[in-house]
Amino acid sequence: MIKMTAVVPAAGVGKRMGSTIPKQYLPLGDKTVLEHTLMRLLSHPAIERVVVAVSPEDQWFGTLPLASDPRIARAAGGRERADSVLNALTQVTSEQVLVHDAARPCLAMEDLDALLAAANQPQGAILASRVRDTMKRGDGCGAIAESVSRNELWHALTPQCFNTRELQRALSKALEQGLTITDEASAMELAGFHPLLVPGRADNIKITQPEDLALAGFFLQQLKENNS
């Protein structure tokens, strides 16, 4: 089994949560959101190390018991997600790297298995789920401008897995050109790559709203009961 490093950008503040602390440090059961995320990654035998990018002003990461785990390293978070990932990549020596959202604690091991099986090729791969709902495009004033076909539309999830140096180059070039990078796959796309879409579970949610915490707690309990 190929061993690799995972990168977790965790320098965001999560304004939509309406909390006084960043969402990755909010309690979720007996641990913080970030602890659950890191433990999910480290429980997979292919992940030998995790680099967490946190803000230089971060007051919370060092207080977590996992912060002293020798498998976890700390990198300086940047202004944008891409900056944080780039900083973390300087500490990655594995040929391939996983990038996973700090606030996505419900990753199932079978999804990670599927991603790793698909990612060992030049284009890389991401977990994704098909769009199920009818899609509408707004007109900018609160009304519907048009309906959008959901055919071949996917929700991009994480982890996303790429060749480490190719991702480094793609992120650096996109930042230099001032391009918008919403996830690592978008940087790779701008560099001419076509990452594979690996169908993943819809319960691999990203906590963005207060109500997501209760939902994530339910999904985590289900994963625990199913040993996923």
CSV table of C-alpha atoms in Angstrom, one decimal:
chain,number,residue,atom,x,y,z
A,1,MET,CA,0.0,0.0,0.0
A,2,ILE,CA,1.3,3.4,-1.0
A,3,LYS,CA,1.8,5.7,2.0
A,4,MET,CA,1.0,9.4,1.7
A,5,THR,CA,0.4,12.6,3.5
A,6,ALA,CA,-2.9,14.4,3.9
A,7,VAL,CA,-3.1,18.2,4.1
A,8,VAL,CA,-5.9,19.9,6.0
A,9,PRO,CA,-6.4,23.6,5.5
A,10,ALA,CA,-7.8,24.9,8.8
A,11,ALA,CA,-7.1,28.6,8.9
A,12,GLY,CA,-10.7,29.7,8.1
A,13,VAL,CA,-13.0,31.5,10.5
A,14,GLY,CA,-16.4,30.1,9.4
A,15,LYS,CA,-18.3,33.3,9.6
A,16,ARG,CA,-21.6,31.7,8.5
A,17,MET,CA,-21.6,29.6,11.7
A,18,GLY,CA,-22.2,32.8,13.8
A,19,SER,CA,-19.7,31.5,16.4
A,20,THR,CA,-17.0,33.3,18.4
A,21,ILE,CA,-14.6,30.6,17.5
A,22,PRO,CA,-13.7,29.0,14.2
A,23,LYS,CA,-16.1,26.2,13.2
A,24,GLN,CA,-13.4,23.6,13.2
A,25,TYR,CA,-13.0,24.0,16.9
A,26,LEU,CA,-16.7,23.8,17.8
A,27,PRO,CA,-17.6,20.8,19.9
A,28,LEU,CA,-19.1,17.8,18.2
A,29,GLY,CA,-19.9,15.2,20.8
A,30,ASP,CA,-16.8,14.6,23.0
A,31,LYS,CA,-14.3,16.2,20.5
A,32,THR,CA,-14.0,19.2,18.3
A,33,VAL,CA,-14.9,19.0,14.6
A,34,LEU,CA,-11.2,19.2,13.6
A,35,GLU,CA,-10.3,16.3,15.9
A,36,HIS,CA,-12.9,14.1,14.3
A,37,THR,CA,-11.6,15.0,10.9
A,38,LEU,CA,-8.0,14.3,11.8
A,39,MET,CA,-8.9,11.0,13.4
A,40,ARG,CA,-10.9,9.8,10.4
A,41,LEU,CA,-7.8,10.5,8.2
A,42,LEU,CA,-5.3,8.9,10.5
A,43,SER,CA,-7.4,5.8,11.0
A,44,HIS,CA,-6.7,4.8,7.3
A,45,PRO,CA,-3.5,2.7,6.9
A,46,ALA,CA,-2.5,4.7,3.8
A,47,ILE,CA,-2.3,8.0,5.7
A,48,GLU,CA,1.0,8.2,7.6
A,49,ARG,CA,1.0,11.9,8.2
A,50,VAL,CA,-1.2,14.9,8.3
A,51,VAL,CA,-0.1,18.6,7.8
A,52,VAL,CA,-2.6,21.0,9.3
A,53,ALA,CA,-2.5,24.6,8.1
A,54,VAL,CA,-3.7,27.0,10.8
A,55,SER,CA,-3.7,30.7,11.2
A,56,PRO,CA,-0.7,32.4,12.9
A,57,GLU,CA,-3.2,33.9,15.3
A,58,ASP,CA,-4.8,30.5,16.1
A,59,GLN,CA,-5.3,30.0,19.8
A,60,TRP,CA,-7.0,26.6,19.8
A,61,PHE,CA,-5.0,24.1,17.8
A,62,GLY,CA,-2.2,23.8,20.4
A,63,THR,CA,-4.7,22.9,23.1
A,64,LEU,CA,-6.0,19.8,21.3
A,65,PRO,CA,-4.6,16.5,22.5
A,66,LEU,CA,-3.9,15.5,18.9
A,67,ALA,CA,-1.6,18.5,18.4
A,68,SER,CA,1.2,16.5,20.1
A,69,ASP,CA,0.6,13.4,17.9
A,70,PRO,CA,3.9,12.8,16.1
A,71,ARG,CA,2.0,12.0,12.9
A,72,ILE,CA,0.6,15.6,12.8
A,73,ALA,CA,2.6,18.6,11.7
A,74,ARG,CA,1.6,22.3,11.7
A,75,ALA,CA,1.9,24.7,8.8
A,76,ALA,CA,1.2,28.4,8.6
A,77,GLY,CA,-2.2,29.2,7.2
A,78,GLY,CA,-2.5,31.8,4.5
A,79,ARG,CA,-5.0,34.5,3.5
A,80,GLU,CA,-6.9,32.1,1.1
A,81,ARG,CA,-7.3,28.3,1.1
A,82,ALA,CA,-4.9,28.0,-1.8
A,83,ASP,CA,-2.2,29.8,0.2
A,84,SER,CA,-2.7,27.5,3.2
A,85,VAL,CA,-2.5,24.4,1.0
A,86,LEU,CA,0.7,25.7,-0.7
A,87,ASN,CA,2.3,26.3,2.6
A,88,ALA,CA,1.4,22.8,3.8
A,89,LEU,CA,2.7,21.2,0.6
A,90,THR,CA,6.3,22.4,1.5
A,91,GLN,CA,6.2,19.8,4.2
A,92,VAL,CA,4.9,16.9,2.0
A,93,THR,CA,7.4,14.4,0.7
A,94,SER,CA,5.0,11.7,-0.5
A,95,GLU,CA,4.5,11.5,-4.3
A,96,GLN,CA,0.8,11.9,-3.9
A,97,VAL,CA,-1.1,14.0,-1.4
A,98,LEU,CA,-4.7,14.2,-0.1
A,99,VAL,CA,-6.3,17.5,0.7
A,100,HIS,CA,-9.4,17.4,3.0
A,101,ASP,CA,-11.6,20.0,4.5
A,102,ALA,CA,-11.2,20.6,8.2
A,103,ALA,CA,-14.9,20.9,8.7
A,104,ARG,CA,-15.8,17.6,6.9
A,105,PRO,CA,-15.6,15.1,9.7
A,106,CYS,CA,-17.9,12.4,8.3
A,107,LEU,CA,-15.6,10.7,5.8
A,108,ALA,CA,-16.3,7.0,5.3
A,109,MET,CA,-13.4,4.7,4.9
A,110,GLU,CA,-14.9,3.0,1.9
A,111,ASP,CA,-15.0,6.4,0.2
A,112,LEU,CA,-11.4,7.0,1.0
A,113,ASP,CA,-10.5,3.5,-0.3
A,114,ALA,CA,-12.3,4.2,-3.6
A,115,LEU,CA,-10.6,7.6,-4.0
A,116,LEU,CA,-7.1,6.1,-3.4
A,117,ALA,CA,-7.8,3.3,-5.8
A,118,ALA,CA,-8.7,5.8,-8.6
A,119,ALA,CA,-6.2,8.5,-7.9
A,120,ASN,CA,-3.1,6.6,-8.9
A,121,GLN,CA,-3.0,8.1,-12.4
A,122,PRO,CA,-1.8,11.4,-13.8
A,123,GLN,CA,-5.1,13.3,-13.7
A,124,GLY,CA,-5.8,12.8,-10.0
A,125,ALA,CA,-9.3,12.3,-8.5
A,126,ILE,CA,-11.8,13.8,-6.2
A,127,LEU,CA,-14.8,12.5,-4.2
A,128,ALA,CA,-18.0,13.9,-5.5
A,129,SER,CA,-21.7,13.3,-5.3
A,130,ARG,CA,-24.3,13.7,-8.1
A,131,VAL,CA,-26.6,16.6,-7.9
A,132,ARG,CA,-30.1,15.3,-7.1
A,133,ASP,CA,-32.2,18.4,-6.8
A,134,THR,CA,-33.6,20.6,-9.6
A,135,MET,CA,-31.1,23.4,-10.1
A,136,LYS,CA,-32.0,27.1,-10.5
A,137,ARG,CA,-29.9,30.0,-11.6
A,138,GLY,CA,-30.8,33.3,-9.9
A,139,ASP,CA,-31.0,36.6,-11.6
A,140,GLY,CA,-29.1,38.5,-8.9
A,141,CYS,CA,-32.2,40.1,-7.6
A,142,GLY,CA,-33.8,37.1,-5.8
A,143,ALA,CA,-35.8,35.6,-8.6
A,144,ILE,CA,-35.2,32.6,-10.9
A,145,ALA,CA,-33.4,33.4,-14.2
A,146,GLU,CA,-33.5,29.9,-15.5
A,147,SER,CA,-33.6,26.2,-14.6
A,148,VAL,CA,-30.2,24.4,-15.1
A,149,SER,CA,-30.0,20.8,-16.2
A,150,ARG,CA,-28.6,18.6,-13.5
A,151,ASN,CA,-27.3,16.1,-16.0
A,152,GLU,CA,-23.6,15.5,-15.3
A,153,LEU,CA,-23.6,18.0,-12.4
A,154,TRP,CA,-21.7,16.9,-9.3
A,155,HIS,CA,-21.1,18.3,-5.9
A,156,ALA,CA,-17.3,18.5,-5.3
A,157,LEU,CA,-16.4,16.9,-2.0
A,158,THR,CA,-13.1,16.2,-0.3
A,159,PRO,CA,-10.6,14.5,0.0
A,160,GLN,CA,-9.1,15.3,-3.3
A,161,CYS,CA,-5.9,13.4,-4.4
A,162,PHE,CA,-3.2,14.6,-6.7
A,163,ASN,CA,0.4,14.3,-7.5
A,164,THR,CA,2.1,16.5,-4.9
A,165,ARG,CA,4.4,18.5,-7.2
A,166,GLU,CA,1.8,18.9,-10.0
A,167,LEU,CA,-0.7,20.3,-7.4
A,168,GLN,CA,2.0,22.6,-6.1
A,169,ARG,CA,2.7,24.0,-9.6
A,170,ALA,CA,-1.0,24.4,-10.4
A,171,LEU,CA,-1.7,26.3,-7.2
A,172,SER,CA,1.3,28.5,-7.6
A,173,LYS,CA,0.5,29.4,-11.2
A,174,ALA,CA,-3.2,30.1,-10.5
A,175,LEU,CA,-2.3,32.4,-7.6
A,176,GLU,CA,0.3,34.2,-9.6
A,177,GLN,CA,-2.3,34.9,-12.3
A,178,GLY,CA,-4.9,36.0,-9.8
A,179,LEU,CA,-7.3,33.3,-10.8
A,180,THR,CA,-10.2,32.1,-8.6
A,181,ILE,CA,-9.5,28.8,-6.9
A,182,THR,CA,-12.4,27.2,-5.1
A,183,ASP,CA,-10.8,23.8,-4.5
A,184,GLU,CA,-7.7,22.0,-5.5
A,185,ALA,CA,-9.4,20.4,-8.5
A,186,SER,CA,-10.1,23.8,-9.9
A,187,ALA,CA,-6.4,24.7,-9.9
A,188,MET,CA,-5.6,21.4,-11.6
A,189,GLU,CA,-8.3,22.1,-14.2
A,190,LEU,CA,-6.8,25.5,-14.9
A,191,ALA,CA,-3.5,23.7,-15.5
A,192,GLY,CA,-5.1,21.4,-18.1
A,193,PHE,CA,-5.9,18.3,-16.0
A,194,HIS,CA,-9.2,16.5,-15.9
A,195,PRO,CA,-9.4,14.8,-12.5
A,196,LEU,CA,-11.6,11.8,-12.1
A,197,LEU,CA,-15.0,12.0,-10.3
A,198,VAL,CA,-15.2,9.2,-7.7
A,199,PRO,CA,-18.8,8.8,-6.4
A,200,GLY,CA,-18.9,9.4,-2.7
A,201,ARG,CA,-21.5,9.3,0.0
A,202,ALA,CA,-23.8,12.3,0.4
A,203,ASP,CA,-23.3,12.2,4.2
A,204,ASN,CA,-19.7,13.4,3.8
A,205,ILE,CA,-21.0,16.9,4.6
A,206,LYS,CA,-19.1,20.1,5.2
A,207,ILE,CA,-20.2,21.9,8.3
A,208,THR,CA,-21.1,25.5,7.2
A,209,GLN,CA,-24.3,26.3,9.1
A,210,PRO,CA,-25.2,25.9,12.8
A,211,GLU,CA,-27.8,23.1,12.0
A,212,ASP,CA,-25.0,21.1,10.3
A,213,LEU,CA,-23.5,20.2,13.7
A,214,ALA,CA,-26.4,18.1,14.7
A,215,LEU,CA,-26.5,16.4,11.3
A,216,ALA,CA,-22.8,15.6,11.5
A,217,GLY,CA,-23.2,14.2,14.9
A,218,PHE,CA,-25.9,11.8,13.6
A,219,PHE,CA,-23.8,10.8,10.6
A,220,LEU,CA,-20.7,10.1,12.8
A,221,GLN,CA,-22.8,7.9,15.1
A,222,GLN,CA,-24.0,5.9,12.0
A,223,LEU,CA,-20.4,5.5,10.8
A,224,LYS,CA,-19.3,4.3,14.2
A,225,GLU,CA,-22.1,1.8,14.4
A,226,ASN,CA,-21.3,0.5,10.9
A,227,ASN,CA,-17.6,0.6,11.5
A,228,SER,CA,-17.2,2.7,8.3
